[in-house]
PDB file of C-alpha atoms in Angstrom:
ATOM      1  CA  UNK A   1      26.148 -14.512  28.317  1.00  0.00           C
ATOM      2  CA  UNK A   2      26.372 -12.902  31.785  1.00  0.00           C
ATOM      3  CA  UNK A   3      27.084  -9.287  29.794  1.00  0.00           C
ATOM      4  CA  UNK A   4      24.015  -9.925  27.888  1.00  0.00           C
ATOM      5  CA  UNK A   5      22.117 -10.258  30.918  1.00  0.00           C
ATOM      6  CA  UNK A   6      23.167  -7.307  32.449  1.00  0.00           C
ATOM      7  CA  UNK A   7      22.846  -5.510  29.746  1.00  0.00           C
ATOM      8  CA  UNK A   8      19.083  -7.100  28.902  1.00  0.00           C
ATOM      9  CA  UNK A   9      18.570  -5.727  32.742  1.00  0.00           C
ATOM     10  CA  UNK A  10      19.748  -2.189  32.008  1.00  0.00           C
ATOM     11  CA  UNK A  11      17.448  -1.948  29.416  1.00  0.00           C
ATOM     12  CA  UNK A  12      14.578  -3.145  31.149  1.00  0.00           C
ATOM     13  CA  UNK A  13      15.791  -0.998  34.163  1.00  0.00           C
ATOM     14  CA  UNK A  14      15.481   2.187  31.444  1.00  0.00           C
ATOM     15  CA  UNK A  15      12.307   1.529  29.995  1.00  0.00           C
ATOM     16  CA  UNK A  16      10.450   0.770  33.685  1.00  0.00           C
ATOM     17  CA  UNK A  17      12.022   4.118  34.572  1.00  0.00           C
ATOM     18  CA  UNK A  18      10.727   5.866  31.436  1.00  0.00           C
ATOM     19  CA  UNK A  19       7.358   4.602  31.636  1.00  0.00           C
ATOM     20  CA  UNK A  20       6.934   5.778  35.452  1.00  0.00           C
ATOM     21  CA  UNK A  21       8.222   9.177  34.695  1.00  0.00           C
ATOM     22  CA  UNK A  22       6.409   9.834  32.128  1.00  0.00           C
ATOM     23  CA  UNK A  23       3.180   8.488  33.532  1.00  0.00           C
ATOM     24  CA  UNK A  24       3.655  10.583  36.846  1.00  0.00           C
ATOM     25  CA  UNK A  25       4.318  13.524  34.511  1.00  0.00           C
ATOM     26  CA  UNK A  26       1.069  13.485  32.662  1.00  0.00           C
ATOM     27  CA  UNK A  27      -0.579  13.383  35.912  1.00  0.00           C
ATOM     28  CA  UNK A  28       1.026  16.405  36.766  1.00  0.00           C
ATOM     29  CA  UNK A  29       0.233  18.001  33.803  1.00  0.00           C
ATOM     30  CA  UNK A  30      -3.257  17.593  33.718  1.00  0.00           C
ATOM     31  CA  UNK A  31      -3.511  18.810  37.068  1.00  0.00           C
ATOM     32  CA  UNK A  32      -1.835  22.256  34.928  1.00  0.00           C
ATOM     33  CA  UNK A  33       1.679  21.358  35.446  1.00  0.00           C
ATOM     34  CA  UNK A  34       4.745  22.079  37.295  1.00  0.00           C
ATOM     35  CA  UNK A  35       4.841  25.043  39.684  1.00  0.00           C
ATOM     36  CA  UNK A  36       6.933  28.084  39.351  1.00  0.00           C
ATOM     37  CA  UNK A  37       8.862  28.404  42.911  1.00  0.00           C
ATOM     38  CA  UNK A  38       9.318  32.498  41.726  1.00  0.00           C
ATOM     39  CA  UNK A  39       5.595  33.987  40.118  1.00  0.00           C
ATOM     40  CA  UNK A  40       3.607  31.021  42.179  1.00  0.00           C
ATOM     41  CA  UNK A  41       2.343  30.112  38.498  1.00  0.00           C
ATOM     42  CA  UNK A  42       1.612  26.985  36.830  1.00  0.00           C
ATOM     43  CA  UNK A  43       3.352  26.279  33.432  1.00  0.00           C
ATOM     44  CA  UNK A  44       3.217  23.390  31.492  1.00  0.00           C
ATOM     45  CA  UNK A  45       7.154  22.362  32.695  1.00  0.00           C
ATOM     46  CA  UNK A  46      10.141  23.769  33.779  1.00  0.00           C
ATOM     47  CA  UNK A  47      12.552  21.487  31.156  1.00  0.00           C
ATOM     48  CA  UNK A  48      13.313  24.837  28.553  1.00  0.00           C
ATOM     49  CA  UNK A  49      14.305  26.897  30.937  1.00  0.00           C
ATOM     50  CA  UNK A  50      17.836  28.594  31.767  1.00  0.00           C
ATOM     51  CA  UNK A  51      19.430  26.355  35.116  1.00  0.00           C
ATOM     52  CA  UNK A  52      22.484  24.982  36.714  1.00  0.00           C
ATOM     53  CA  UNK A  53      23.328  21.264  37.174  1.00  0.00           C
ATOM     54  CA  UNK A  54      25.408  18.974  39.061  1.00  0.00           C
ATOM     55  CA  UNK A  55      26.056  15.394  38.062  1.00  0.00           C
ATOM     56  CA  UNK A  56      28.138  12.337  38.900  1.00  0.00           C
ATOM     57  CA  UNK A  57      28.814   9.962  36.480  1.00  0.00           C
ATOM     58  CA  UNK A  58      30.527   6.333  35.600  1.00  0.00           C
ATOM     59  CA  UNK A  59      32.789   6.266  32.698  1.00  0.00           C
ATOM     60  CA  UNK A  60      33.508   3.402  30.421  1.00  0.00           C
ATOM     61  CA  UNK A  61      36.088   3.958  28.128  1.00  0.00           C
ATOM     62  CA  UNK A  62      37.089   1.609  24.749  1.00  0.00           C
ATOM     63  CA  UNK A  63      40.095   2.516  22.408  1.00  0.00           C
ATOM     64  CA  UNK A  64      43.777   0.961  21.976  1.00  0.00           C
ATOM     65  CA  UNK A  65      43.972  -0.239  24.808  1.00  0.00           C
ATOM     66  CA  UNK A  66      41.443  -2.757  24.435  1.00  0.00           C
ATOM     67  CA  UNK A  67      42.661  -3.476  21.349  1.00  0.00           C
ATOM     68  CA  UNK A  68      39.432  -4.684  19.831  1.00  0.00           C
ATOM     69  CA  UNK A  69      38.466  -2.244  17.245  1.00  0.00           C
ATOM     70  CA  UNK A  70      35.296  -1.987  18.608  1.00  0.00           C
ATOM     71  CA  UNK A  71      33.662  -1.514  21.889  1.00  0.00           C
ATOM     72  CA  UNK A  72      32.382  -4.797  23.785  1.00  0.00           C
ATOM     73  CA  UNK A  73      34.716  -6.600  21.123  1.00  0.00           C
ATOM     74  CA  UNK A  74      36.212  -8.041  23.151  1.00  0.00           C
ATOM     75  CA  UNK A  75      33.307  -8.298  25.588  1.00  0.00           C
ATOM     76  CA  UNK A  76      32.894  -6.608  28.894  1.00  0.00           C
ATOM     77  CA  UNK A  77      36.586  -5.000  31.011  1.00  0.00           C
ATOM     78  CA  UNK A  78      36.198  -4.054  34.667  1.00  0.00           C
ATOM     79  CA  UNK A  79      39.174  -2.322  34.713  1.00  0.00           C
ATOM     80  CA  UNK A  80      37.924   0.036  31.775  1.00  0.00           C
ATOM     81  CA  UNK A  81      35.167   1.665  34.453  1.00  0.00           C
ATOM     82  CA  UNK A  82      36.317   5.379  35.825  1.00  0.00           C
ATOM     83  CA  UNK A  83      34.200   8.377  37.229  1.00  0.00           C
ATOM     84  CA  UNK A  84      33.991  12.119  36.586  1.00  0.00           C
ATOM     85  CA  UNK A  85      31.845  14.587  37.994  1.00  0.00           C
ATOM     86  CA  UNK A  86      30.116  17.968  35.661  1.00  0.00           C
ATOM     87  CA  UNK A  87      28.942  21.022  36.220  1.00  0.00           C
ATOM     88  CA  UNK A  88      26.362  22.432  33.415  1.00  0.00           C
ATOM     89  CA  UNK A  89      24.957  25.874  32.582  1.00  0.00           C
ATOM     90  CA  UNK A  90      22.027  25.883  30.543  1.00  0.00           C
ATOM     91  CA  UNK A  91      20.280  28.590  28.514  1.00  0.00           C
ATOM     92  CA  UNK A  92      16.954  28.358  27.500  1.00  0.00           C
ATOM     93  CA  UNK A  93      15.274  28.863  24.575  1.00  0.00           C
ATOM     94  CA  UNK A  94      11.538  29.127  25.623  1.00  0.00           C
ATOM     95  CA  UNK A  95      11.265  30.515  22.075  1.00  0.00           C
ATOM     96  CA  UNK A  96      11.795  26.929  19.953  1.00  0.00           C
ATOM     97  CA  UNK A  97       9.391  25.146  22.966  1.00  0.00           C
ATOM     98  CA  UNK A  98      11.616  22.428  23.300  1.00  0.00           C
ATOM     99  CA  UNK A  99      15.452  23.175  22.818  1.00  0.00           C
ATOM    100  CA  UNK A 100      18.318  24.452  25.456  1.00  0.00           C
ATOM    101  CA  UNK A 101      21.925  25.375  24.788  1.00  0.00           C
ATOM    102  CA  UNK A 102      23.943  23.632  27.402  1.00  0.00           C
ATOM    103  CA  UNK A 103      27.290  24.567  28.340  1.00  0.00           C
ATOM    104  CA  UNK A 104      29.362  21.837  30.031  1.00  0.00           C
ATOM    105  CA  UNK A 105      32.413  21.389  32.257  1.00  0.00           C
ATOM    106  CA  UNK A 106      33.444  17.864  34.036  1.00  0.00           C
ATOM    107  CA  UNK A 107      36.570  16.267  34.963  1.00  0.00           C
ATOM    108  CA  UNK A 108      37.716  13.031  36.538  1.00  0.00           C
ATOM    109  CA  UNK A 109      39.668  10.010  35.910  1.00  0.00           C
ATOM    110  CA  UNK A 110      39.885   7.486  32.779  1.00  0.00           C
ATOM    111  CA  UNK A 111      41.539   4.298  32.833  1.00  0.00           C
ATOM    112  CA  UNK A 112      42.227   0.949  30.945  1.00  0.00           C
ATOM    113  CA  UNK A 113      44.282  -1.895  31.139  1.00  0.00           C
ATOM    114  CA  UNK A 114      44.418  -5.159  28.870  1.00  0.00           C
ATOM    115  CA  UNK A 115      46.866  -7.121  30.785  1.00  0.00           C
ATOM    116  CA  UNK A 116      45.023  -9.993  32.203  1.00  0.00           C
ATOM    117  CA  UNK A 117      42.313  -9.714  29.047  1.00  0.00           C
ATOM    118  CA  UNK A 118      45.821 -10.492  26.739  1.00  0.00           C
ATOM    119  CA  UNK A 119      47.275 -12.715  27.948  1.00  0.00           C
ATOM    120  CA  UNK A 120      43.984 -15.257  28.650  1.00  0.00           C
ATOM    121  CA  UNK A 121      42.442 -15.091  25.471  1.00  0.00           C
ATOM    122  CA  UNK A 122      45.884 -14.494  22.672  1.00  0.00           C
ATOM    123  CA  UNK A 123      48.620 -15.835  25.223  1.00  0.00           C
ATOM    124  CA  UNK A 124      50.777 -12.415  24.682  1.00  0.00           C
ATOM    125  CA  UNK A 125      53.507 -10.926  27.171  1.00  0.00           C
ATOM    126  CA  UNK A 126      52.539  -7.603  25.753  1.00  0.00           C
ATOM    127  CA  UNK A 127      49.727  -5.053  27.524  1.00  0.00           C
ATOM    128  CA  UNK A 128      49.050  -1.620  27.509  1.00  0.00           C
ATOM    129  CA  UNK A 129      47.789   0.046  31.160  1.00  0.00           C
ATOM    130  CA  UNK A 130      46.933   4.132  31.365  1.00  0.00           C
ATOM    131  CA  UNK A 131      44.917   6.370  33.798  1.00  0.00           C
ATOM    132  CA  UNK A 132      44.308   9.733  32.165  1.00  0.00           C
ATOM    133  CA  UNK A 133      43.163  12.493  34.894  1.00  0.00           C
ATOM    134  CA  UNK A 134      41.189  14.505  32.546  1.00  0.00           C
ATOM    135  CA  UNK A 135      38.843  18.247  31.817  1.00  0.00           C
ATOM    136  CA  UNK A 136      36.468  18.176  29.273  1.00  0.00           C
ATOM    137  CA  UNK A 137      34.963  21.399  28.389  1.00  0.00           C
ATOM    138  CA  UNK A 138      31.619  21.217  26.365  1.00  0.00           C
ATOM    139  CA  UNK A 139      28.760  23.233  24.115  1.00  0.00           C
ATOM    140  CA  UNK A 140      25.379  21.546  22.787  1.00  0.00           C
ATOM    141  CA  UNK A 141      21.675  21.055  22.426  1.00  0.00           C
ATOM    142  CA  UNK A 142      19.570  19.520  24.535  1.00  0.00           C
ATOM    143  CA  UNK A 143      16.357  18.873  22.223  1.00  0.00           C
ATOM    144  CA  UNK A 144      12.925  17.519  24.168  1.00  0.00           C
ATOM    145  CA  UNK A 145      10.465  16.434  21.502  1.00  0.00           C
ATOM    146  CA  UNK A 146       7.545  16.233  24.243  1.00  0.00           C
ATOM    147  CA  UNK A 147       8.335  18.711  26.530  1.00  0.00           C
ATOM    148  CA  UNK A 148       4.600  20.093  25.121  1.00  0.00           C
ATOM    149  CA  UNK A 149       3.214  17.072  26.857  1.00  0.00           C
ATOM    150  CA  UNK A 150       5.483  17.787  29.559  1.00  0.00           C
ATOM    151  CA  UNK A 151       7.389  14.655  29.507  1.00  0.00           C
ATOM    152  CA  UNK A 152      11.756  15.146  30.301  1.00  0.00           C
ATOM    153  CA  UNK A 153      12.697  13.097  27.496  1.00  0.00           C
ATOM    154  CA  UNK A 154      15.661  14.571  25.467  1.00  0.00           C
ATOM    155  CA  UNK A 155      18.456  13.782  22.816  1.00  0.00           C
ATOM    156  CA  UNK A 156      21.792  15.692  23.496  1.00  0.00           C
ATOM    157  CA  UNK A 157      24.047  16.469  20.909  1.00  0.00           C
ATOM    158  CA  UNK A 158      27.126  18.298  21.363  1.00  0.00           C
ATOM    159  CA  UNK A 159      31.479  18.939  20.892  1.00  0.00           C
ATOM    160  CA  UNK A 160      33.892  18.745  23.405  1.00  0.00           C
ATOM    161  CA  UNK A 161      37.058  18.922  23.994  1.00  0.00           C
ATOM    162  CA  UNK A 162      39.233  16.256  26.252  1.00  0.00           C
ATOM    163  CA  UNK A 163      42.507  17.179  28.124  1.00  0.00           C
ATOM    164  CA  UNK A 164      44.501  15.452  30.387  1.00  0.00           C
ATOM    165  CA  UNK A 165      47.585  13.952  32.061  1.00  0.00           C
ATOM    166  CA  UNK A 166      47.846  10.222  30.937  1.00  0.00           C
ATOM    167  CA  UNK A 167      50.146   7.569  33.520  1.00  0.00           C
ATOM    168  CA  UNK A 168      50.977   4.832  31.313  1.00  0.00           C
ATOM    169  CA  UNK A 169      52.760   0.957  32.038  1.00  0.00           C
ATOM    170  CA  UNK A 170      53.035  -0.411  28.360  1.00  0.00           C
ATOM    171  CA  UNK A 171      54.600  -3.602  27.447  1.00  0.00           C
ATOM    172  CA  UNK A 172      55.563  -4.082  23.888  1.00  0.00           C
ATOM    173  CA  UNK A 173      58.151  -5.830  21.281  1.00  0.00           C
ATOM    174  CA  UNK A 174      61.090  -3.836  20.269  1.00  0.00           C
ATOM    175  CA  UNK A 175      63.219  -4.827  17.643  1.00  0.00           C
ATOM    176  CA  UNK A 176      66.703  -4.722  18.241  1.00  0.00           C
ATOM    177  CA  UNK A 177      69.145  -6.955  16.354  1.00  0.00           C
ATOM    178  CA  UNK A 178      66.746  -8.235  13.698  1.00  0.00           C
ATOM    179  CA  UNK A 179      64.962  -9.813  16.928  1.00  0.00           C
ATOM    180  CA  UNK A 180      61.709  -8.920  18.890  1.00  0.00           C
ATOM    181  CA  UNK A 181      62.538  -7.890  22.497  1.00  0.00           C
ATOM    182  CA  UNK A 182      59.764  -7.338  24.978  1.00  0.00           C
ATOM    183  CA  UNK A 183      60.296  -3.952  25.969  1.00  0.00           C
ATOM    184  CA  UNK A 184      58.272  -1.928  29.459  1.00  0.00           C
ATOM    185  CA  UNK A 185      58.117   1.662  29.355  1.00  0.00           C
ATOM    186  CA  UNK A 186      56.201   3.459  32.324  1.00  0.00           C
ATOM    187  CA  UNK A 187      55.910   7.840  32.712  1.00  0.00           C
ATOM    188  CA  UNK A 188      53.759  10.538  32.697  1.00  0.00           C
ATOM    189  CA  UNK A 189      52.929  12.510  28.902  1.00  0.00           C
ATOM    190  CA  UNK A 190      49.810  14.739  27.890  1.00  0.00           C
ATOM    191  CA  UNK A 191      46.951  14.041  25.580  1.00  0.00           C
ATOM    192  CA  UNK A 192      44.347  15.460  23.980  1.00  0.00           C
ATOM    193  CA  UNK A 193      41.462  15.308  21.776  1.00  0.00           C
ATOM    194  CA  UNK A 194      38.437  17.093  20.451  1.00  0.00           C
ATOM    195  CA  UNK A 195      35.261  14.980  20.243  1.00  0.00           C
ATOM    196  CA  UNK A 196      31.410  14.759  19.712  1.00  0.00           C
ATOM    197  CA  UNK A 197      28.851  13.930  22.095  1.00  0.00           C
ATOM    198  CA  UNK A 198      25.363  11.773  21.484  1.00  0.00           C
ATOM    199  CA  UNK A 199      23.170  10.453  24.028  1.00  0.00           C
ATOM    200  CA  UNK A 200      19.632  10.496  25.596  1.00  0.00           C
ATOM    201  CA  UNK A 201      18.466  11.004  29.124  1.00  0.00           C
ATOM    202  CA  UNK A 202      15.155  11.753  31.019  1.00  0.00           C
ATOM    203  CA  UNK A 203      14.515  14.922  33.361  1.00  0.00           C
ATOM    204  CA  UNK A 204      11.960  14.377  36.019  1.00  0.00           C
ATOM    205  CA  UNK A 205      10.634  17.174  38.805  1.00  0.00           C
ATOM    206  CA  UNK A 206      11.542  17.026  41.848  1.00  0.00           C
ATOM    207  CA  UNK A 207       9.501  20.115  43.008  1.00  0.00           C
ATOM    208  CA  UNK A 208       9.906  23.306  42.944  1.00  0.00           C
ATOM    209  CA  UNK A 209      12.121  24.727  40.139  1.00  0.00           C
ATOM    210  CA  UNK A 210      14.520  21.547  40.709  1.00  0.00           C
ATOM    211  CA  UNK A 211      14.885  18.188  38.762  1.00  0.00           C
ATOM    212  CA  UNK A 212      16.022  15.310  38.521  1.00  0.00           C
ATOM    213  CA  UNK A 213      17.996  13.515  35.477  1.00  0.00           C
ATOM    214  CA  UNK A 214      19.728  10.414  34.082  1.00  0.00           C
ATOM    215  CA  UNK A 215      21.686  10.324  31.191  1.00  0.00           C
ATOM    216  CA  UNK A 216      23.327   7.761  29.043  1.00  0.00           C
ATOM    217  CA  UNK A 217      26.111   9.602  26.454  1.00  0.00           C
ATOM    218  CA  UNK A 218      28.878   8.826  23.909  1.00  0.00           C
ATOM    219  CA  UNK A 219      32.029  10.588  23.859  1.00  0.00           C
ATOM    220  CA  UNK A 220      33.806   9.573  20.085  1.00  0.00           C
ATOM    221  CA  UNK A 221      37.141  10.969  19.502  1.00  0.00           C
ATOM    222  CA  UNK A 222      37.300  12.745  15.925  1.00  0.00           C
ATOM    223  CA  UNK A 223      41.109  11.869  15.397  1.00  0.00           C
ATOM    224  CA  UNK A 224      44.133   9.365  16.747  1.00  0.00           C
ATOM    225  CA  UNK A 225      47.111  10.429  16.652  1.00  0.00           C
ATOM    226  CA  UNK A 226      50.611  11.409  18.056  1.00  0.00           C
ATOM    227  CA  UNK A 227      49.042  13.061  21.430  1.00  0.00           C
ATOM    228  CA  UNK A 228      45.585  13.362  20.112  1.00  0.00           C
ATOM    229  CA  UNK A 229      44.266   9.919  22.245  1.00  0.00           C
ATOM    230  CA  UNK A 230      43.324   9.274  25.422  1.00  0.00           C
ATOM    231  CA  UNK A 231      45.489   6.559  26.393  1.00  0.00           C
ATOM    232  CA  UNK A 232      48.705   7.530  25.069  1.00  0.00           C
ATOM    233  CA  UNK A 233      48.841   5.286  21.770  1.00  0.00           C
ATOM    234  CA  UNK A 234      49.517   5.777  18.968  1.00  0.00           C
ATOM    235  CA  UNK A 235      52.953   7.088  21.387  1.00  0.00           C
ATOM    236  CA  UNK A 236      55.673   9.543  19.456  1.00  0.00           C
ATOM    237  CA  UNK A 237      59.414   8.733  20.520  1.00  0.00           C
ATOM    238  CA  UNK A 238      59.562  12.470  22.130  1.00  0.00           C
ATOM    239  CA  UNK A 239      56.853  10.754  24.698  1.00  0.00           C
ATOM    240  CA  UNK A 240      58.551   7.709  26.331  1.00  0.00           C
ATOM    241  CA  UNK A 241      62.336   7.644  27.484  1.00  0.00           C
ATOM    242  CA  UNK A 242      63.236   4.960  24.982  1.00  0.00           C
ATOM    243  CA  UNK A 243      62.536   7.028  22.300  1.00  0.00           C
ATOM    244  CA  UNK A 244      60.628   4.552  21.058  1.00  0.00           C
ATOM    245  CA  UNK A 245      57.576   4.664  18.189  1.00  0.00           C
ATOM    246  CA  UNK A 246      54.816   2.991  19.508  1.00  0.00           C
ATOM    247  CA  UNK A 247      51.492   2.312  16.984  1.00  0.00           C
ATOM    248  CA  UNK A 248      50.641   4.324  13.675  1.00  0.00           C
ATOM    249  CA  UNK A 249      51.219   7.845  13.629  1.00  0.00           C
ATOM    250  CA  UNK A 250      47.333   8.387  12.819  1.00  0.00           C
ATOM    251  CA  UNK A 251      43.978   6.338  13.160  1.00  0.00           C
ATOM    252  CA  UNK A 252      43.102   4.754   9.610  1.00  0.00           C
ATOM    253  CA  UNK A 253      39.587   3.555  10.706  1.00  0.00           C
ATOM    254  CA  UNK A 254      40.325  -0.066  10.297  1.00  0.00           C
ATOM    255  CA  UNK A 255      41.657  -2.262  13.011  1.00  0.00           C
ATOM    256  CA  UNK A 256      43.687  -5.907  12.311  1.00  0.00           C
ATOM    257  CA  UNK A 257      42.630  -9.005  14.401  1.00  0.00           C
ATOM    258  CA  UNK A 258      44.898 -11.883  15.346  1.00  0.00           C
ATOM    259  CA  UNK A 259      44.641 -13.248  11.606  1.00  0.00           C
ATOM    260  CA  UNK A 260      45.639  -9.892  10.172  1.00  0.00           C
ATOM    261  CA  UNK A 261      41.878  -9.621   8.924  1.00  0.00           C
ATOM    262  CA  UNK A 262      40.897  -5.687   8.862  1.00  0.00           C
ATOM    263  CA  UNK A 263      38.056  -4.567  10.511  1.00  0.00           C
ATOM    264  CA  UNK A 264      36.314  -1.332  11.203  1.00  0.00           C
ATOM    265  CA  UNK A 265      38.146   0.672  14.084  1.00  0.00           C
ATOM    266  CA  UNK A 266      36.562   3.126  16.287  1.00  0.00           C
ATOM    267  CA  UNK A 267      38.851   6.142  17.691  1.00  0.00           C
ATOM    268  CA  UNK A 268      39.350   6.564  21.356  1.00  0.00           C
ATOM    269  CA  UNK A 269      36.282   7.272  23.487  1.00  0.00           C
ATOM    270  CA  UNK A 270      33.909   6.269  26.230  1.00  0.00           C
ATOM    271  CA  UNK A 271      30.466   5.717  27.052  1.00  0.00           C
ATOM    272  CA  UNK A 272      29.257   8.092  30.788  1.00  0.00           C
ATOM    273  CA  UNK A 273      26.102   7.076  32.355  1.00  0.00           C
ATOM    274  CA  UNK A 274      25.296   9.168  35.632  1.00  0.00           C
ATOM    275  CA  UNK A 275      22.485  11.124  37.412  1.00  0.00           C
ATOM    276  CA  UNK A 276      22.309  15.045  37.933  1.00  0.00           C
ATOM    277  CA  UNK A 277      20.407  17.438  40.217  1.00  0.00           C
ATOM    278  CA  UNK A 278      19.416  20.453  38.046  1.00  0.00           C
ATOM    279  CA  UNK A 279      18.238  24.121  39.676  1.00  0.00           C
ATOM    280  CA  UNK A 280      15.880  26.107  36.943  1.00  0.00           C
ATOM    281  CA  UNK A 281      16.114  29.667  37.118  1.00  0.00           C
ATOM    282  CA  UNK A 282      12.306  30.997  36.437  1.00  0.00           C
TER     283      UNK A 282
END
């Protein structure tokens, strides 16, 4: 109940911030737009244009480690929430009226950990704990369906490509002698995985050639496998110094609950939400 709150909040937050925006940018548009800090001109906004950005972000990530099958499955994790900073170039296309290339580059830190979450609700010794210190370079399309009305609203879409150092601490039943033993394994192994990118934000100006923007996105991995995650699981023997298999050797898109009922799975990802300062070149 209290995520649906916060996320019933959120929501609300999003469209109060939407409405404003776009309200204040209609007023500036019938008063003949944004300014251009180079010519002195008036255009009708500043959103196609090539720029440079700078953004901070949150980063919630959902995969194995929850071991849910699903994001929110298993219902909100605090200790899911990391950060990452970007840096995008982006090229305009004044020529389409509404679309710019955007060429992306961010890096920070990813975590999860199940522990606590594991043991309340299935009463299992088990866990799986990582941090993965990550890049992510990035090409897509930011596409503004109103930037003719001069309103920032715009659907990105987009591949990437995630690489990074993963710590793990994972707990899990080895079978030695025809018996279950629960086994810890803790070290430092590689990952990485190529991915697509959806989401929708809103650019505002701030004046000038600079703007303002927040940005809610989707990061879905395209595989899971032996070193293609982002939390180190499935795990190949050559990665842990038991020598130990850990998970299936590849994602099969379903997931098992605790009554061995299949479900659909998601691959690894995370969902970023963050706010950027852009600089347009014109």
């Amino acid at each position: 109940m209290r995520f649906r709150s916060f996320v019933s909040i959120c929501l609300i937050g999003i469209f109060v911030l939407f409405s404003s925006t776009a309200y204040g940018q209609r007023v500036s548009s019938r008063r003949g737009g944004i300014r251009n800090s180079r010519t002195g001109l008036y255009g009708t906004n500043n959103y196609i244009a090539s720029g440079i950005t700078f953004g901070g972000n949150v980063a919630y990530y959902y995969g194995d480690a929850d071991n849910t099958g699903l994001p929110f499955n298993g219902g909100f994790n605090k200790n899911n929430i990391g950060g990452c900073a970007s840096v995008y170039y982006t090229l305009g296309l004044p020529a389409t009226g509404c679309l710019n290339l955007r060429f992306g580059l961010q890096g920070g830190i990813m975590q999860g950990n199940n522990k606590e979450k594991i043991k309340t609700n299935l009463n299992r010794d088990d866990y799986r704990i990582f941090k993965n210190y990550f890049i992510e370079p990035s090409i897509g399309v930011e596409f503004y369906p109103l930037a003719f009305l001069g309103v920032g609203l715009y659907i990105y879409g987009g591949v990437s490509f995630t690489a990074g150092i993963i710590e793990y601490d994972y707990a899990f039943f080895k079978r030695v002698e025809n018996q279950r033993v629960l086994t810890q394994i803790t070290g430092n192994t590689f990952g990485f995985l190529p991915m697509a990118i959806v989401g929708i934000g809103c650019s505002w100006p701030l004046g000038g050639s600079w703007l303002m923007s927040a940005e809610l996105m989707l990061h879905e991995g395209f595989v899971d496998t032996y070193y293609m995650n982002l939390d180190c699981y499935p795990m190949a023997p050559s990665q842990n110094t038991e020598h130990a298999t850990i998970g299936r050797g590849a994602g099969q898109g379903k997931w098992s609950d605790a009554n061995g009922e299949p479900h659909m799975r998601w691959d690894d990802g995370w969902f970023q939400f963050g706010f950027a300062v852009s600089y347009r070149f014109q």
